[in-house]
Amino acid sequence: MSEHRRKTPQPQGGGRAAARRAAQQSTGRRAVPSRRATSESPSESPSESRGGQERQYGSRAEARRASQGGGRRRGGGSDGPRGRGRDNGGPGKKRFIDYPRYGKHGFRRWVPSWKLVSGLCLGFLGVLMGIGGVAYAFVVKPEVSKTAAAQNNVYYWADGTQMVATGGAVNRQMLKYEQIPVEMRNAVISAENKSFDSDRGIDPMGIGRALFNMATGGETQGGSTITQQYVKNSMLTQDQTLKRKFQELFITLKVAEEDSKEEVMAGYLNVSYYGRGASGLQAAARTYYNKDAGDLNASECAFLATLLKGASYYDPAGATDIDKVNATKAKNTKRAKERWKWILDEQVKDGRMTAEERSKHTKFPDPLPKKKDAKLGGQTGYLVDLAKKYFVANNDQGIDAKQLELGGFEIHTTFQKKRVEELEAAVDKVYKAKIRPKERPKTDTHVEFGGASVDAKTGAIIATYGGQDATTHFTNNADATGAQVGSTWKPFVLAAAMQYGVRDPSGGKEQSNSERTQVSPESIYNGDNKLRIRDYTGKIWLNENGDEWRQTNDGDQNYGEIDLRTAMEKSANSPFVQLGMDVGTDKVKDVAVASGLKDDTFMANATVPSFSIGTSSPSAIRMAGSYATFATSGQQNDTFSVSEVKKGGVTVFKHKKKSKRAFSPDIADNITDVLKNVVENGTGTPARLEGREAAGKTGTTDGNRSAWFVGYTPQISTAISMFRYDDDETNKEREFEMMFGTGGEEKIHGASFPASIWHDYMTGAMKGKKAVSFPEPKDLGDVVWGGGAVSPSPTPSPTPSPTPSEEPPPTPDPTRTTPSPSPTPSRTCGIFDPNCHAADGGANAGANSGANTGTTDGGDNTGVTDGGDNTGVTDGGDNTGTTDGGDNGGAQGADGNPGGTGSIWGNRG
């Protein structure tokens, strides 16, 4: 019989029907087996044909459902004695975590059940509570005695030797709760934490209230409780990390649970920092009022509570070593008085002070003047202040002045000890030889010098001179003092003319570089005295009073048509004032900022003509840094005083040099070449260095109130300033004083004492260094005729003639007295010279048509009349055989501040 016709053997005891029923019982469903499902291969063994063989399905649909895990109903059969299990689609034993969910299809299979979610949340909370319990058990409460033992901050010279160690022992004396005045406790509670008596260390309502007040601009009460602040101030490390925040939280809870309110209050006032190196209430009472804490009255307590908000910004003495803009004496005093008044008023609202008692405290309790550490005498205090300020402002670790006071830092500065001593010696030489306040009290008192020297290649500050002694003269003269820079600003005007070019009079105010004409140093401008200044369109500039702006030169000097190189050499004012108007004073400002100056409160009003001759008052450090940009062919490096700071052997700050291109090498090298000529042939000759090249510029301001010399070699850039200013902070009427007669000289200018100091210092600083030449400048820009200077017309090619012309030259008009040549048919006004003589109707290029009586003050920066004094006075010995050259004509009014009103010929607008 053929194979496919062979019949399946019949089981014993029931035939085919019994076999069918047995199969249905094992599978849990009724199915009629197909011929294919019930047949066996002849090669299969008997054992394979029984229960051990692979399952055969009755149809394709049944097989597909089985493979998808859902082909059987609950209670279906199994392949073994215990069934297939729930994981594979069978009922089996239920899993502890039913995920992915059984019996669900599609995305529902992956959506957790509410039982699973709630169980996980409870489990997570349980783990957190366990961790919190362990953390709570292991955190340690603050120990004020350990906090009291602060470490030194050690400052190092650039060569790694120690300069000074400050700190070491915090000024603190512990007080018991009973020794703390109740007025102090009340002031602190009303100002910092109104719910202190009832809260549990953390006040959610206080946090919300603080956020609301901040959003609405109201007076803020701290969001942290006194307990939290006590813990925070007691931490030996001030790292801003998540771990530290958690530590503070658990320590706060532990302190609130285990310590009494009296202990917390006493601990808080004993560890808090009040400024001036005073930590703790007793030290603060001694520092600010020279009395014990127990003797403080309610008004004084309210002031000390004010300091807890931030002593750097609430100490009336100011903290300009930390923030010279926002922490000035005036701003700090205003803030302190406002908060002091607010704290007293809050105590009345809170019922902690009666209205009658409040009425007794209407006068602000002025604290004692700030004292300096004797170790910080001489120049050391100024250097430390500069380093502190730089580090606090530039570190990315969030280390503030308060954390710095706690000590433990190694601060490596850029200051070179020998250079600092040489600069101090150069200034002292002038003081001893020339300045005699006892003999000449009216002229030689309050004389101040400032200085800064910068490594031109890196921007590192290698030396400064801040004053005679940091413990007696508190203003750092190397930093911004308010002394205007005068004609040392003129190189920025010339650089702007090279960088941007002069504007086309027929164009709009904003013109692209392609619409402008780049200026060569050989360009010709009108150098006449009392020149009418015009905007770039040719319109005469008027001051706020409607008067014509007439720019004067020193000694009413008329230079006529003069090239810009010579104008810089002689420090003529009128050419650079008009050049600044042609280029745009906004562009002059852009160049000054690009070179390294800051656009801050010391930058003068850049919308008036006098901006171009130095009404701004940047610091000596900034001026030295900006001139260094010329020395490096236009590569600008920010000045810096700290190279690295370490704490516990770990570097927390390291200076990173970030050079940027301020302007092209061609522009910078041309400026250097012009300034080199100033030192070799002009007003800067007293600064010449033997055997090496130097470039620089003198500067003197209106009323002879300040004098500068800023110069550089290829390696070092140095700025020296001189001025008279009363350092008595109680004198509210103080201002920069005139220097006529100071040091026995008729007047002081940049070429006198400042240039002399620069020369003596740089001679020593450059000793042993290779004599390096400046780069040779390339020709740059076009020759522009401006300010009324007359440009020659192109001359046509001559035609051959058999005999020369016999026509005699024209005879000059004897009635013309103009110092400039009269126009001839071969000379016409250039396109950029709206001040042309022809436009004036033949007038004397801006000559005074209605002169103000009196002459200029005879100083370097004429422009403000003085009633005729010092008419025609020469500079009194600038070693050039001429007048000083007019360093800063019309720079400012008699008040010595930018923005005031000058005379008709020296207006500043």
PDB file of N, CA, C and O in Angstrom, residues 461-512:
ATOM      1  N   ILE A 461      50.064  93.790  34.798  1.00  0.00           N
ATOM      2  CA  ILE A 461      50.452  95.023  35.486  1.00  0.00           C
ATOM      3  C   ILE A 461      51.693  94.711  36.303  1.00  0.00           C
ATOM      4  O   ILE A 461      51.644  93.926  37.255  1.00  0.00           O
ATOM      5  N   ILE A 462      52.817  95.340  35.974  1.00  0.00           N
ATOM      6  CA  ILE A 462      54.066  95.008  36.659  1.00  0.00           C
ATOM      7  C   ILE A 462      54.386  95.981  37.786  1.00  0.00           C
ATOM      8  O   ILE A 462      55.177  95.668  38.664  1.00  0.00           O
ATOM      9  N   ALA A 463      53.774  97.177  37.752  1.00  0.00           N
ATOM     10  CA  ALA A 463      54.026  98.149  38.822  1.00  0.00           C
ATOM     11  C   ALA A 463      52.914  99.188  38.830  1.00  0.00           C
ATOM     12  O   ALA A 463      52.338  99.508  37.789  1.00  0.00           O
ATOM     13  N   THR A 464      52.631  99.706  40.018  1.00  0.00           N
ATOM     14  CA  THR A 464      51.702 100.833  40.147  1.00  0.00           C
ATOM     15  C   THR A 464      52.213 101.770  41.228  1.00  0.00           C
ATOM     16  O   THR A 464      52.993 101.376  42.103  1.00  0.00           O
ATOM     17  N   TYR A 465      51.742 103.009  41.162  1.00  0.00           N
ATOM     18  CA  TYR A 465      51.962 103.964  42.236  1.00  0.00           C
ATOM     19  C   TYR A 465      50.591 104.507  42.605  1.00  0.00           C
ATOM     20  O   TYR A 465      49.939 105.186  41.805  1.00  0.00           O
ATOM     21  N   GLY A 466      50.154 104.210  43.826  1.00  0.00           N
ATOM     22  CA  GLY A 466      48.812 104.584  44.249  1.00  0.00           C
ATOM     23  C   GLY A 466      48.734 105.806  45.129  1.00  0.00           C
ATOM     24  O   GLY A 466      47.656 106.355  45.346  1.00  0.00           O
ATOM     25  N   GLY A 467      49.866 106.263  45.660  1.00  0.00           N
ATOM     26  CA  GLY A 467      49.891 107.388  46.584  1.00  0.00           C
ATOM     27  C   GLY A 467      51.082 107.216  47.510  1.00  0.00           C
ATOM     28  O   GLY A 467      51.814 106.227  47.445  1.00  0.00           O
ATOM     29  N   GLN A 468      51.258 108.163  48.418  1.00  0.00           N
ATOM     30  CA  GLN A 468      52.440 108.107  49.284  1.00  0.00           C
ATOM     31  C   GLN A 468      52.348 107.004  50.325  1.00  0.00           C
ATOM     32  O   GLN A 468      53.362 106.430  50.700  1.00  0.00           O
ATOM     33  N   ASP A 469      51.159 106.687  50.801  1.00  0.00           N
ATOM     34  CA  ASP A 469      51.010 105.643  51.817  1.00  0.00           C
ATOM     35  C   ASP A 469      49.548 105.193  51.847  1.00  0.00           C
ATOM     36  O   ASP A 469      48.643 106.008  52.034  1.00  0.00           O
ATOM     37  N   ALA A 470      49.340 103.892  51.692  1.00  0.00           N
ATOM     38  CA  ALA A 470      47.971 103.358  51.640  1.00  0.00           C
ATOM     39  C   ALA A 470      47.250 103.469  52.975  1.00  0.00           C
ATOM     40  O   ALA A 470      46.022 103.366  53.016  1.00  0.00           O
ATOM     41  N   THR A 471      47.991 103.681  54.071  1.00  0.00           N
ATOM     42  CA  THR A 471      47.336 103.797  55.373  1.00  0.00           C
ATOM     43  C   THR A 471      46.897 105.219  55.677  1.00  0.00           C
ATOM     44  O   THR A 471      46.167 105.448  56.645  1.00  0.00           O
ATOM     45  N   THR A 472      47.349 106.178  54.869  1.00  0.00           N
ATOM     46  CA  THR A 472      46.959 107.568  55.113  1.00  0.00           C
ATOM     47  C   THR A 472      46.240 108.196  53.910  1.00  0.00           C
ATOM     48  O   THR A 472      45.425 109.092  54.074  1.00  0.00           O
ATOM     49  N   HIS A 473      46.561 107.732  52.724  1.00  0.00           N
ATOM     50  CA  HIS A 473      45.886 108.209  51.513  1.00  0.00           C
ATOM     51  C   HIS A 473      45.116 107.024  50.941  1.00  0.00           C
ATOM     52  O   HIS A 473      45.695 106.093  50.399  1.00  0.00           O
ATOM     53  N   PHE A 474      43.803 107.048  51.062  1.00  0.00           N
ATOM     54  CA  PHE A 474      43.008 105.850  50.803  1.00  0.00           C
ATOM     55  C   PHE A 474      42.624 105.664  49.343  1.00  0.00           C
ATOM     56  O   PHE A 474      42.271 104.569  48.932  1.00  0.00           O
ATOM     57  N   THR A 475      42.670 106.712  48.540  1.00  0.00           N
ATOM     58  CA  THR A 475      42.345 106.585  47.121  1.00  0.00           C
ATOM     59  C   THR A 475      43.545 106.044  46.367  1.00  0.00           C
ATOM     60  O   THR A 475      44.648 106.568  46.491  1.00  0.00           O
ATOM     61  N   ASN A 476      43.324 105.005  45.583  1.00  0.00           N
ATOM     62  CA  ASN A 476      44.410 104.434  44.784  1.00  0.00           C
ATOM     63  C   ASN A 476      44.547 105.255  43.503  1.00  0.00           C
ATOM     64  O   ASN A 476      43.723 105.167  42.598  1.00  0.00           O
ATOM     65  N   ASN A 477      45.604 106.052  43.412  1.00  0.00           N
ATOM     66  CA  ASN A 477      45.770 106.946  42.269  1.00  0.00           C
ATOM     67  C   ASN A 477      46.088 106.208  40.975  1.00  0.00           C
ATOM     68  O   ASN A 477      45.997 106.801  39.894  1.00  0.00           O
ATOM     69  N   ALA A 478      46.468 104.940  41.057  1.00  0.00           N
ATOM     70  CA  ALA A 478      46.689 104.160  39.834  1.00  0.00           C
ATOM     71  C   ALA A 478      45.365 103.757  39.216  1.00  0.00           C
ATOM     72  O   ALA A 478      45.284 103.464  38.024  1.00  0.00           O
ATOM     73  N   ASP A 479      44.340 103.747  40.028  1.00  0.00           N
ATOM     74  CA  ASP A 479      42.998 103.447  39.558  1.00  0.00           C
ATOM     75  C   ASP A 479      42.326 104.759  39.149  1.00  0.00           C
ATOM     76  O   ASP A 479      42.928 105.825  39.217  1.00  0.00           O
ATOM     77  N   ALA A 480      41.078 104.691  38.736  1.00  0.00           N
ATOM     78  CA  ALA A 480      40.388 105.895  38.272  1.00  0.00           C
ATOM     79  C   ALA A 480      40.221 106.902  39.416  1.00  0.00           C
ATOM     80  O   ALA A 480      39.742 106.545  40.493  1.00  0.00           O
ATOM     81  N   THR A 481      40.625 108.129  39.171  1.00  0.00           N
ATOM     82  CA  THR A 481      40.541 109.181  40.180  1.00  0.00           C
ATOM     83  C   THR A 481      39.625 110.326  39.753  1.00  0.00           C
ATOM     84  O   THR A 481      39.255 111.147  40.577  1.00  0.00           O
ATOM     85  N   GLY A 482      39.297 110.378  38.481  1.00  0.00           N
ATOM     86  CA  GLY A 482      38.528 111.502  37.958  1.00  0.00           C
ATOM     87  C   GLY A 482      39.379 112.540  37.269  1.00  0.00           C
ATOM     88  O   GLY A 482      38.856 113.516  36.729  1.00  0.00           O
ATOM     89  N   ALA A 483      40.706 112.364  37.286  1.00  0.00           N
ATOM     90  CA  ALA A 483      41.604 113.312  36.616  1.00  0.00           C
ATOM     91  C   ALA A 483      41.536 113.098  35.105  1.00  0.00           C
ATOM     92  O   ALA A 483      41.810 112.004  34.612  1.00  0.00           O
ATOM     93  N   GLN A 484      41.180 114.153  34.376  1.00  0.00           N
ATOM     94  CA  GLN A 484      41.037 114.046  32.923  1.00  0.00           C
ATOM     95  C   GLN A 484      42.394 113.892  32.250  1.00  0.00           C
ATOM     96  O   GLN A 484      43.398 114.387  32.733  1.00  0.00           O
ATOM     97  N   VAL A 485      42.392 113.208  31.085  1.00  0.00           N
ATOM     98  CA  VAL A 485      43.652 112.799  30.455  1.00  0.00           C
ATOM     99  C   VAL A 485      44.164 113.787  29.420  1.00  0.00           C
ATOM    100  O   VAL A 485      45.295 113.659  28.939  1.00  0.00           O
ATOM    101  N   GLY A 486      43.368 114.766  29.049  1.00  0.00           N
ATOM    102  CA  GLY A 486      43.842 115.795  28.136  1.00  0.00           C
ATOM    103  C   GLY A 486      44.285 115.259  26.789  1.00  0.00           C
ATOM    104  O   GLY A 486      43.679 114.363  26.205  1.00  0.00           O
ATOM    105  N   SER A 487      45.404 115.802  26.284  1.00  0.00           N
ATOM    106  CA  SER A 487      45.837 115.503  24.925  1.00  0.00           C
ATOM    107  C   SER A 487      46.377 114.093  24.735  1.00  0.00           C
ATOM    108  O   SER A 487      46.677 113.710  23.600  1.00  0.00           O
ATOM    109  N   THR A 488      46.524 113.333  25.808  1.00  0.00           N
ATOM    110  CA  THR A 488      46.903 111.932  25.610  1.00  0.00           C
ATOM    111  C   THR A 488      45.794 111.168  24.901  1.00  0.00           C
ATOM    112  O   THR A 488      45.979 110.011  24.509  1.00  0.00           O
ATOM    113  N   TRP A 489      44.647 111.828  24.717  1.00  0.00           N
ATOM    114  CA  TRP A 489      43.510 111.222  24.005  1.00  0.00           C
ATOM    115  C   TRP A 489      43.648 111.375  22.483  1.00  0.00           C
ATOM    116  O   TRP A 489      43.008 110.637  21.717  1.00  0.00           O
ATOM    117  N   LYS A 490      44.481 112.301  22.025  1.00  0.00           N
ATOM    118  CA  LYS A 490      44.550 112.602  20.597  1.00  0.00           C
ATOM    119  C   LYS A 490      44.955 111.417  19.721  1.00  0.00           C
ATOM    120  O   LYS A 490      44.489 111.309  18.579  1.00  0.00           O
ATOM    121  N   PRO A 491      45.826 110.501  20.176  1.00  0.00           N
ATOM    122  CA  PRO A 491      46.123 109.334  19.332  1.00  0.00           C
ATOM    123  C   PRO A 491      44.888 108.517  18.961  1.00  0.00           C
ATOM    124  O   PRO A 491      44.841 107.925  17.880  1.00  0.00           O
ATOM    125  N   PHE A 492      43.870 108.496  19.824  1.00  0.00           N
ATOM    126  CA  PHE A 492      42.646 107.766  19.493  1.00  0.00           C
ATOM    127  C   PHE A 492      41.887 108.472  18.365  1.00  0.00           C
ATOM    128  O   PHE A 492      41.228 107.818  17.549  1.00  0.00           O
ATOM    129  N   VAL A 493      41.974 109.798  18.311  1.00  0.00           N
ATOM    130  CA  VAL A 493      41.325 110.552  17.234  1.00  0.00           C
ATOM    131  C   VAL A 493      41.994 110.220  15.899  1.00  0.00           C
ATOM    132  O   VAL A 493      41.321 109.941  14.897  1.00  0.00           O
ATOM    133  N   LEU A 494      43.316 110.244  15.889  1.00  0.00           N
ATOM    134  CA  LEU A 494      44.037 109.944  14.654  1.00  0.00           C
ATOM    135  C   LEU A 494      43.806 108.486  14.240  1.00  0.00           C
ATOM    136  O   LEU A 494      43.636 108.193  13.053  1.00  0.00           O
ATOM    137  N   ALA A 495      43.790 107.575  15.208  1.00  0.00           N
ATOM    138  CA  ALA A 495      43.538 106.164  14.892  1.00  0.00           C
ATOM    139  C   ALA A 495      42.142 105.976  14.303  1.00  0.00           C
ATOM    140  O   ALA A 495      41.949 105.175  13.385  1.00  0.00           O
ATOM    141  N   ALA A 496      41.155 106.701  14.828  1.00  0.00           N
ATOM    142  CA  ALA A 496      39.790 106.610  14.294  1.00  0.00           C
ATOM    143  C   ALA A 496      39.737 107.126  12.864  1.00  0.00           C
ATOM    144  O   ALA A 496      39.024 106.581  12.011  1.00  0.00           O
ATOM    145  N   ALA A 497      40.515 108.203  12.571  1.00  0.00           N
ATOM    146  CA  ALA A 497      40.546 108.745  11.212  1.00  0.00           C
ATOM    147  C   ALA A 497      41.171 107.748  10.244  1.00  0.00           C
ATOM    148  O   ALA A 497      40.784 107.682   9.067  1.00  0.00           O
ATOM    149  N   MET A 498      42.127 106.965  10.723  1.00  0.00           N
ATOM    150  CA  MET A 498      42.732 105.937   9.890  1.00  0.00           C
ATOM    151  C   MET A 498      41.837 104.704   9.766  1.00  0.00           C
ATOM    152  O   MET A 498      41.771 104.070   8.721  1.00  0.00           O
ATOM    153  N   GLN A 499      41.159 104.384  10.851  1.00  0.00           N
ATOM    154  CA  GLN A 499      40.319 103.183  10.872  1.00  0.00           C
ATOM    155  C   GLN A 499      39.036 103.377  10.069  1.00  0.00           C
ATOM    156  O   GLN A 499      38.656 102.517   9.278  1.00  0.00           O
ATOM    157  N   TYR A 500      38.351 104.492  10.292  1.00  0.00           N
ATOM    158  CA  TYR A 500      37.042 104.705   9.668  1.00  0.00           C
ATOM    159  C   TYR A 500      37.075 105.709   8.519  1.00  0.00           C
ATOM    160  O   TYR A 500      36.304 105.600   7.570  1.00  0.00           O
ATOM    161  N   GLY A 501      37.936 106.714   8.608  1.00  0.00           N
ATOM    162  CA  GLY A 501      37.997 107.754   7.593  1.00  0.00           C
ATOM    163  C   GLY A 501      37.032 108.890   7.884  1.00  0.00           C
ATOM    164  O   GLY A 501      36.137 108.785   8.720  1.00  0.00           O
ATOM    165  N   VAL A 502      37.244 110.007   7.200  1.00  0.00           N
ATOM    166  CA  VAL A 502      36.362 111.163   7.360  1.00  0.00           C
ATOM    167  C   VAL A 502      35.148 110.990   6.464  1.00  0.00           C
ATOM    168  O   VAL A 502      35.204 110.345   5.414  1.00  0.00           O
ATOM    169  N   ARG A 503      34.049 111.597   6.884  1.00  0.00           N
ATOM    170  CA  ARG A 503      32.797 111.443   6.153  1.00  0.00           C
ATOM    171  C   ARG A 503      32.702 112.405   4.973  1.00  0.00           C
ATOM    172  O   ARG A 503      33.289 113.487   4.982  1.00  0.00           O
ATOM    173  N   ASP A 504      31.916 111.988   3.987  1.00  0.00           N
ATOM    174  CA  ASP A 504      31.616 112.839   2.836  1.00  0.00           C
ATOM    175  C   ASP A 504      30.554 113.847   3.272  1.00  0.00           C
ATOM    176  O   ASP A 504      29.481 113.449   3.730  1.00  0.00           O
ATOM    177  N   PRO A 505      30.823 115.151   3.120  1.00  0.00           N
ATOM    178  CA  PRO A 505      29.844 116.152   3.560  1.00  0.00           C
ATOM    179  C   PRO A 505      28.480 116.011   2.892  1.00  0.00           C
ATOM    180  O   PRO A 505      27.462 116.416   3.463  1.00  0.00           O
ATOM    181  N   SER A 506      28.441 115.405   1.723  1.00  0.00           N
ATOM    182  CA  SER A 506      27.166 115.272   1.010  1.00  0.00           C
ATOM    183  C   SER A 506      26.422 114.008   1.402  1.00  0.00           C
ATOM    184  O   SER A 506      25.288 113.801   0.970  1.00  0.00           O
ATOM    185  N   GLY A 507      27.052 113.150   2.209  1.00  0.00           N
ATOM    186  CA  GLY A 507      26.412 111.908   2.603  1.00  0.00           C
ATOM    187  C   GLY A 507      25.652 112.042   3.906  1.00  0.00           C
ATOM    188  O   GLY A 507      25.589 113.102   4.525  1.00  0.00           O
ATOM    189  N   GLY A 508      25.061 110.926   4.348  1.00  0.00           N
ATOM    190  CA  GLY A 508      24.310 110.917   5.593  1.00  0.00           C
ATOM    191  C   GLY A 508      25.225 110.812   6.788  1.00  0.00           C
ATOM    192  O   GLY A 508      26.449 110.673   6.671  1.00  0.00           O
ATOM    193  N   LYS A 509      24.622 110.858   7.989  1.00  0.00           N
ATOM    194  CA  LYS A 509      25.404 110.812   9.222  1.00  0.00           C
ATOM    195  C   LYS A 509      26.118 109.489   9.361  1.00  0.00           C
ATOM    196  O   LYS A 509      27.292 109.428   9.743  1.00  0.00           O
ATOM    197  N   GLU A 510      25.414 108.395   9.059  1.00  0.00           N
ATOM    198  CA  GLU A 510      26.019 107.076   9.132  1.00  0.00           C
ATOM    199  C   GLU A 510      26.495 106.683   7.740  1.00  0.00           C
ATOM    200  O   GLU A 510      25.683 106.481   6.836  1.00  0.00           O
ATOM    201  N   GLN A 511      27.787 106.574   7.564  1.00  0.00           N
ATOM    202  CA  GLN A 511      28.358 106.224   6.267  1.00  0.00           C
ATOM    203  C   GLN A 511      29.259 105.018   6.414  1.00  0.00           C
ATOM    204  O   GLN A 511      29.972 104.881   7.410  1.00  0.00           O
ATOM    205  N   SER A 512      29.223 104.140   5.425  1.00  0.00           N
ATOM    206  CA  SER A 512      30.091 102.975   5.432  1.00  0.00           C
ATOM    207  C   SER A 512      31.526 103.410   5.153  1.00  0.00           C
ATOM    208  O   SER A 512      31.784 104.525   4.692  1.00  0.00           O
TER     209      SER A 512
END
